PDB file of C-alpha atoms in Angstrom:
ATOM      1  CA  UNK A  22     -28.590  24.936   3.324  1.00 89.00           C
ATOM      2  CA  UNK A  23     -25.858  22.192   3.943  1.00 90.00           C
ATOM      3  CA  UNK A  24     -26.520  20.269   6.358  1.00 94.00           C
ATOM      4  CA  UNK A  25     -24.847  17.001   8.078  1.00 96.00           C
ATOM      5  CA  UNK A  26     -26.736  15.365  10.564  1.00 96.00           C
ATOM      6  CA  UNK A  27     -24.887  12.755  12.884  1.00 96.00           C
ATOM      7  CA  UNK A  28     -26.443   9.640  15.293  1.00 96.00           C
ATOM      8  CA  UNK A  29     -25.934   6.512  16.512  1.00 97.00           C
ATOM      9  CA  UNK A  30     -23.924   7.658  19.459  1.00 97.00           C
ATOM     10  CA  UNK A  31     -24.087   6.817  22.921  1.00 98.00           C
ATOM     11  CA  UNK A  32     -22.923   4.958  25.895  1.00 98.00           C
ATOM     12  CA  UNK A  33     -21.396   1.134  25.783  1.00 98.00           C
ATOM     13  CA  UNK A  34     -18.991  -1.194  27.296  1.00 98.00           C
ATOM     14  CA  UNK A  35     -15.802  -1.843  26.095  1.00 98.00           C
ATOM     15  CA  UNK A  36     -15.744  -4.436  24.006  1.00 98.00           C
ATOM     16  CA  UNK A  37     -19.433  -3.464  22.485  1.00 98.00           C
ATOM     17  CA  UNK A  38     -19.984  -1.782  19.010  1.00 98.00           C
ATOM     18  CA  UNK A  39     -21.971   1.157  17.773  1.00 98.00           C
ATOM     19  CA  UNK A  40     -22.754   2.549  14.169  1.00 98.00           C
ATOM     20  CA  UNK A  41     -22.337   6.316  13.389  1.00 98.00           C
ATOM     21  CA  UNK A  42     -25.054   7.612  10.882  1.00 98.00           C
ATOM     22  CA  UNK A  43     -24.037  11.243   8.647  1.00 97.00           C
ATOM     23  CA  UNK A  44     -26.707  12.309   6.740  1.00 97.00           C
ATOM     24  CA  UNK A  45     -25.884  14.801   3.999  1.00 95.00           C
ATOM     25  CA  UNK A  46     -28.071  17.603   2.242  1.00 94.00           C
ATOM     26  CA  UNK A  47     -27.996  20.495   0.527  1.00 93.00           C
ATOM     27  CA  UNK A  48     -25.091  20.116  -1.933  1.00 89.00           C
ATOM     28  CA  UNK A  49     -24.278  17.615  -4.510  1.00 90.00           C
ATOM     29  CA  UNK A  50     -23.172  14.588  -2.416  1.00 86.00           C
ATOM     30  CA  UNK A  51     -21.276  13.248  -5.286  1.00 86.00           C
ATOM     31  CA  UNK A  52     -18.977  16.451  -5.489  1.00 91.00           C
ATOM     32  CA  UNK A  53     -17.602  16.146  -1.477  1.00 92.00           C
ATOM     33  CA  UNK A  54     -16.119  13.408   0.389  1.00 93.00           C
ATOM     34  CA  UNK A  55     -17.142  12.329   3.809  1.00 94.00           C
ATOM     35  CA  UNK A  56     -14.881  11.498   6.420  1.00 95.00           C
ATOM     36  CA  UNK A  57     -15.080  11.256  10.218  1.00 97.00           C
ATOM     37  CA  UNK A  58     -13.315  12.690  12.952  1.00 98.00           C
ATOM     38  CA  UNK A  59     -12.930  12.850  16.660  1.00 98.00           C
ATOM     39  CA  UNK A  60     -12.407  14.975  19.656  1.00 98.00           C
ATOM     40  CA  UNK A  61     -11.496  13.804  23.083  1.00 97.00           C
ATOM     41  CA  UNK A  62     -12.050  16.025  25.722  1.00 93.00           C
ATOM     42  CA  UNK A  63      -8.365  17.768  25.989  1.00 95.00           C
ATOM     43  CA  UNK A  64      -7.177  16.328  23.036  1.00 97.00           C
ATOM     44  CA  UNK A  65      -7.008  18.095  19.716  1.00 97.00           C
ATOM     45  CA  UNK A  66      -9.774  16.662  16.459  1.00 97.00           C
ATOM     46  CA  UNK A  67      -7.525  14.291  14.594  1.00 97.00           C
ATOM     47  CA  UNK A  68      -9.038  11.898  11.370  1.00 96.00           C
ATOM     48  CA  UNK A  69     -10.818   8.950  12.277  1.00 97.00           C
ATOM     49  CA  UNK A  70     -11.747   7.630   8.400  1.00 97.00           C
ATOM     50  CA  UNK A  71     -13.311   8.964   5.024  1.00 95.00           C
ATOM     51  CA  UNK A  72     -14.957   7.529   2.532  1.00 89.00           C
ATOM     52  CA  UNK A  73     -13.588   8.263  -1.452  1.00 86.00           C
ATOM     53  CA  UNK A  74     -16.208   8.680  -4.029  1.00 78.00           C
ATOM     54  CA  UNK A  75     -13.739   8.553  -6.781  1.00 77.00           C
ATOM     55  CA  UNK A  76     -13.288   5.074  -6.409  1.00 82.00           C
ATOM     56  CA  UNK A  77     -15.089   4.189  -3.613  1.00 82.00           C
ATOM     57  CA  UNK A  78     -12.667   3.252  -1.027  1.00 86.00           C
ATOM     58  CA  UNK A  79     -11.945   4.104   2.560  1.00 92.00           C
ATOM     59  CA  UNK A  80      -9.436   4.819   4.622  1.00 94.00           C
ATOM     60  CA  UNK A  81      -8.922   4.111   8.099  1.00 96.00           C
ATOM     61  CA  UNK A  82      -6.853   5.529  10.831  1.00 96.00           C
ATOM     62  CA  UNK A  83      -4.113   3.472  12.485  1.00 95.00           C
ATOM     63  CA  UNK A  84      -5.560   3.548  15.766  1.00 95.00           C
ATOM     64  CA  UNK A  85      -8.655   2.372  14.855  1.00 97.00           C
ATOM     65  CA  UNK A  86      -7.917  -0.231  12.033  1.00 97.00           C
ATOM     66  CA  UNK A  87      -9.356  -3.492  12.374  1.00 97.00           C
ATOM     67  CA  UNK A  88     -11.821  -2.375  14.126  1.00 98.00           C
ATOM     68  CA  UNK A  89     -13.676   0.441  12.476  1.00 98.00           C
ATOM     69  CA  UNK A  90     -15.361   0.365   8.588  1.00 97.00           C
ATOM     70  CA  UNK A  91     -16.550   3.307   6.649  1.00 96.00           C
ATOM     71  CA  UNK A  92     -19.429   2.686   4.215  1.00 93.00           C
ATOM     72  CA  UNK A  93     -21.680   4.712   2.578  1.00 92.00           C
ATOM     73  CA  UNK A  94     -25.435   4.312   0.638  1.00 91.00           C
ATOM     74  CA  UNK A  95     -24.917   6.781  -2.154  1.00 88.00           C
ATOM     75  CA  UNK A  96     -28.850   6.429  -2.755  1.00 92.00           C
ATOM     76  CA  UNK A  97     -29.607   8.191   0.397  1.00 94.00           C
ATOM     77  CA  UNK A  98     -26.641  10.648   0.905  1.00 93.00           C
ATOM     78  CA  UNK A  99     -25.667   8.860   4.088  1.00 95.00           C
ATOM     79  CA  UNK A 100     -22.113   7.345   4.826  1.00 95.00           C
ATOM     80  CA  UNK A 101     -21.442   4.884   7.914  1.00 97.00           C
ATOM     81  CA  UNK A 102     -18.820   4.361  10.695  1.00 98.00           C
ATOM     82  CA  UNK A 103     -19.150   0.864  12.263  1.00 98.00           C
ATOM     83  CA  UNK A 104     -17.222   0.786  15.412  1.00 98.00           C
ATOM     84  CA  UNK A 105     -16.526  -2.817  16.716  1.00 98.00           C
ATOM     85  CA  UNK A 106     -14.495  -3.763  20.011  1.00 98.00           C
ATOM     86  CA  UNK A 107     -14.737  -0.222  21.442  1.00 98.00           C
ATOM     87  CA  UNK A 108     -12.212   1.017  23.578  1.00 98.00           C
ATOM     88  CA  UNK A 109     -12.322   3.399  26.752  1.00 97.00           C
ATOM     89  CA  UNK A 110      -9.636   5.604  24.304  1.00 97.00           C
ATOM     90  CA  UNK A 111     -12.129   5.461  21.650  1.00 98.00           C
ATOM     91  CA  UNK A 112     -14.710   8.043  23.771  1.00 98.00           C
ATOM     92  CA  UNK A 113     -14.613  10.745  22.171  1.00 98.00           C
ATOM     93  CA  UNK A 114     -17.090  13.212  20.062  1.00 98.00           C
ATOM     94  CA  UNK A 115     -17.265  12.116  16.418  1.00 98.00           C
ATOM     95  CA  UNK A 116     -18.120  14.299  13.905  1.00 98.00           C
ATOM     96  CA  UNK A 117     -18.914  14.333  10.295  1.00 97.00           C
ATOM     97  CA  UNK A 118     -17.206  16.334   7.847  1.00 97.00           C
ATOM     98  CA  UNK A 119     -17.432  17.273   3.987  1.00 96.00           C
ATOM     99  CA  UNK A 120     -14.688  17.708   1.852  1.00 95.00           C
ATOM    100  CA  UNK A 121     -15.261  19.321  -1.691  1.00 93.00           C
ATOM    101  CA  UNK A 122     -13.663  16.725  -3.978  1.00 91.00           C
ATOM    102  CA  UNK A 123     -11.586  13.664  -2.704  1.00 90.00           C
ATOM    103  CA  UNK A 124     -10.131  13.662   0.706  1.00 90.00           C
ATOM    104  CA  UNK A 125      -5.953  12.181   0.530  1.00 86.00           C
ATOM    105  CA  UNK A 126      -5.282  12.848   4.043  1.00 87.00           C
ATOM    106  CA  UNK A 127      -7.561  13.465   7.015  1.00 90.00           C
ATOM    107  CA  UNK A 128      -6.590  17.100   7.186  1.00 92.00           C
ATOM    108  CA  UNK A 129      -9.121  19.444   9.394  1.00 94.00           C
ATOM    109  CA  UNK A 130      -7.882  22.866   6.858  1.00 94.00           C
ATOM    110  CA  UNK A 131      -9.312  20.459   4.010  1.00 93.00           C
ATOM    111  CA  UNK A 132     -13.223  20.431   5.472  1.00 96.00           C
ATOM    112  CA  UNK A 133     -15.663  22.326   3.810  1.00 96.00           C
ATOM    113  CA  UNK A 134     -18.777  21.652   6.350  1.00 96.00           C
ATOM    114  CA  UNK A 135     -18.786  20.084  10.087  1.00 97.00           C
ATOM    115  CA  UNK A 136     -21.478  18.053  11.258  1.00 97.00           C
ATOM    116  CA  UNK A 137     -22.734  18.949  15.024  1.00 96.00           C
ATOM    117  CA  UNK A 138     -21.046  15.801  16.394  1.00 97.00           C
ATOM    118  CA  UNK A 139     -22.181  13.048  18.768  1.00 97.00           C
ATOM    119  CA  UNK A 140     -20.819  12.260  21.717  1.00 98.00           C
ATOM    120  CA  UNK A 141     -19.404   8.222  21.908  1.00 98.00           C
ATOM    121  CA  UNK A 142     -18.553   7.010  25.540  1.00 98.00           C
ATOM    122  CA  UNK A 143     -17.276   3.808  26.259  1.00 98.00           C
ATOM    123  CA  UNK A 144     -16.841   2.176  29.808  1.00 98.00           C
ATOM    124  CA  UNK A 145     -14.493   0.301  31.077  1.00 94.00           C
TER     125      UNK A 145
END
């Protein structure tokens, strides 16, 4: 059964930081990319990040550059989202997502598997 498995989310201040945890199982983690997206409540998901196995690097959206890295520990099927200087427009629900092969754009038709998504609030 595949299964990604999200934490690290919660409630901080603006300005504070938070890491995002997806755990991936039941499918050869080598064969998908991982990426990360987000929902804000009224907003449609857009593409936060992904990580490329290919050649191991990331990309990161616009609105979050600077501020947000993607890294992944390919021993335990588990890829990161560090989110430094949080914003109030960051709150959102993140979620996880597999792509069979390499993601090249942060399409939602691309994902093969969601995660159940965690909810990220930040305070002003």
């Amino acid at each position: 059964e595949v299964q990604l498995v999200e934490s690290g989310g919660g409630l901080v201040q603006a300005g504070g930081s938070l890491r995002l945890s997806c755990a991936a199982s039941g499918f050869r983690f080598d064969d998908y990319d991982i990426g990360w997206f987000r929902q804000a409540p009224g907003k449609e998901r857009e593409g936060v990040s992904y990580f490329n196995h290919g050649d191991g690097s990331a990309y990161i959206a616009v609105p979050v550059k600077g501020r947000f890295t993607i890294s992944a520990n390919l021993a335990k099927n588990t890829v990161y989202l560090q989110m430094n200087d949080l914003k109030p427009e960051d709150t959102a629900v993140y979620y996880c997502a597999a792509r069979w092969g390499r993601f090249t754009s942060l399409n939602l038709s691309d994902v093969n598997y969601w995660g159940q998504g965690t909810q990220v609030t930040v305070s002003s």
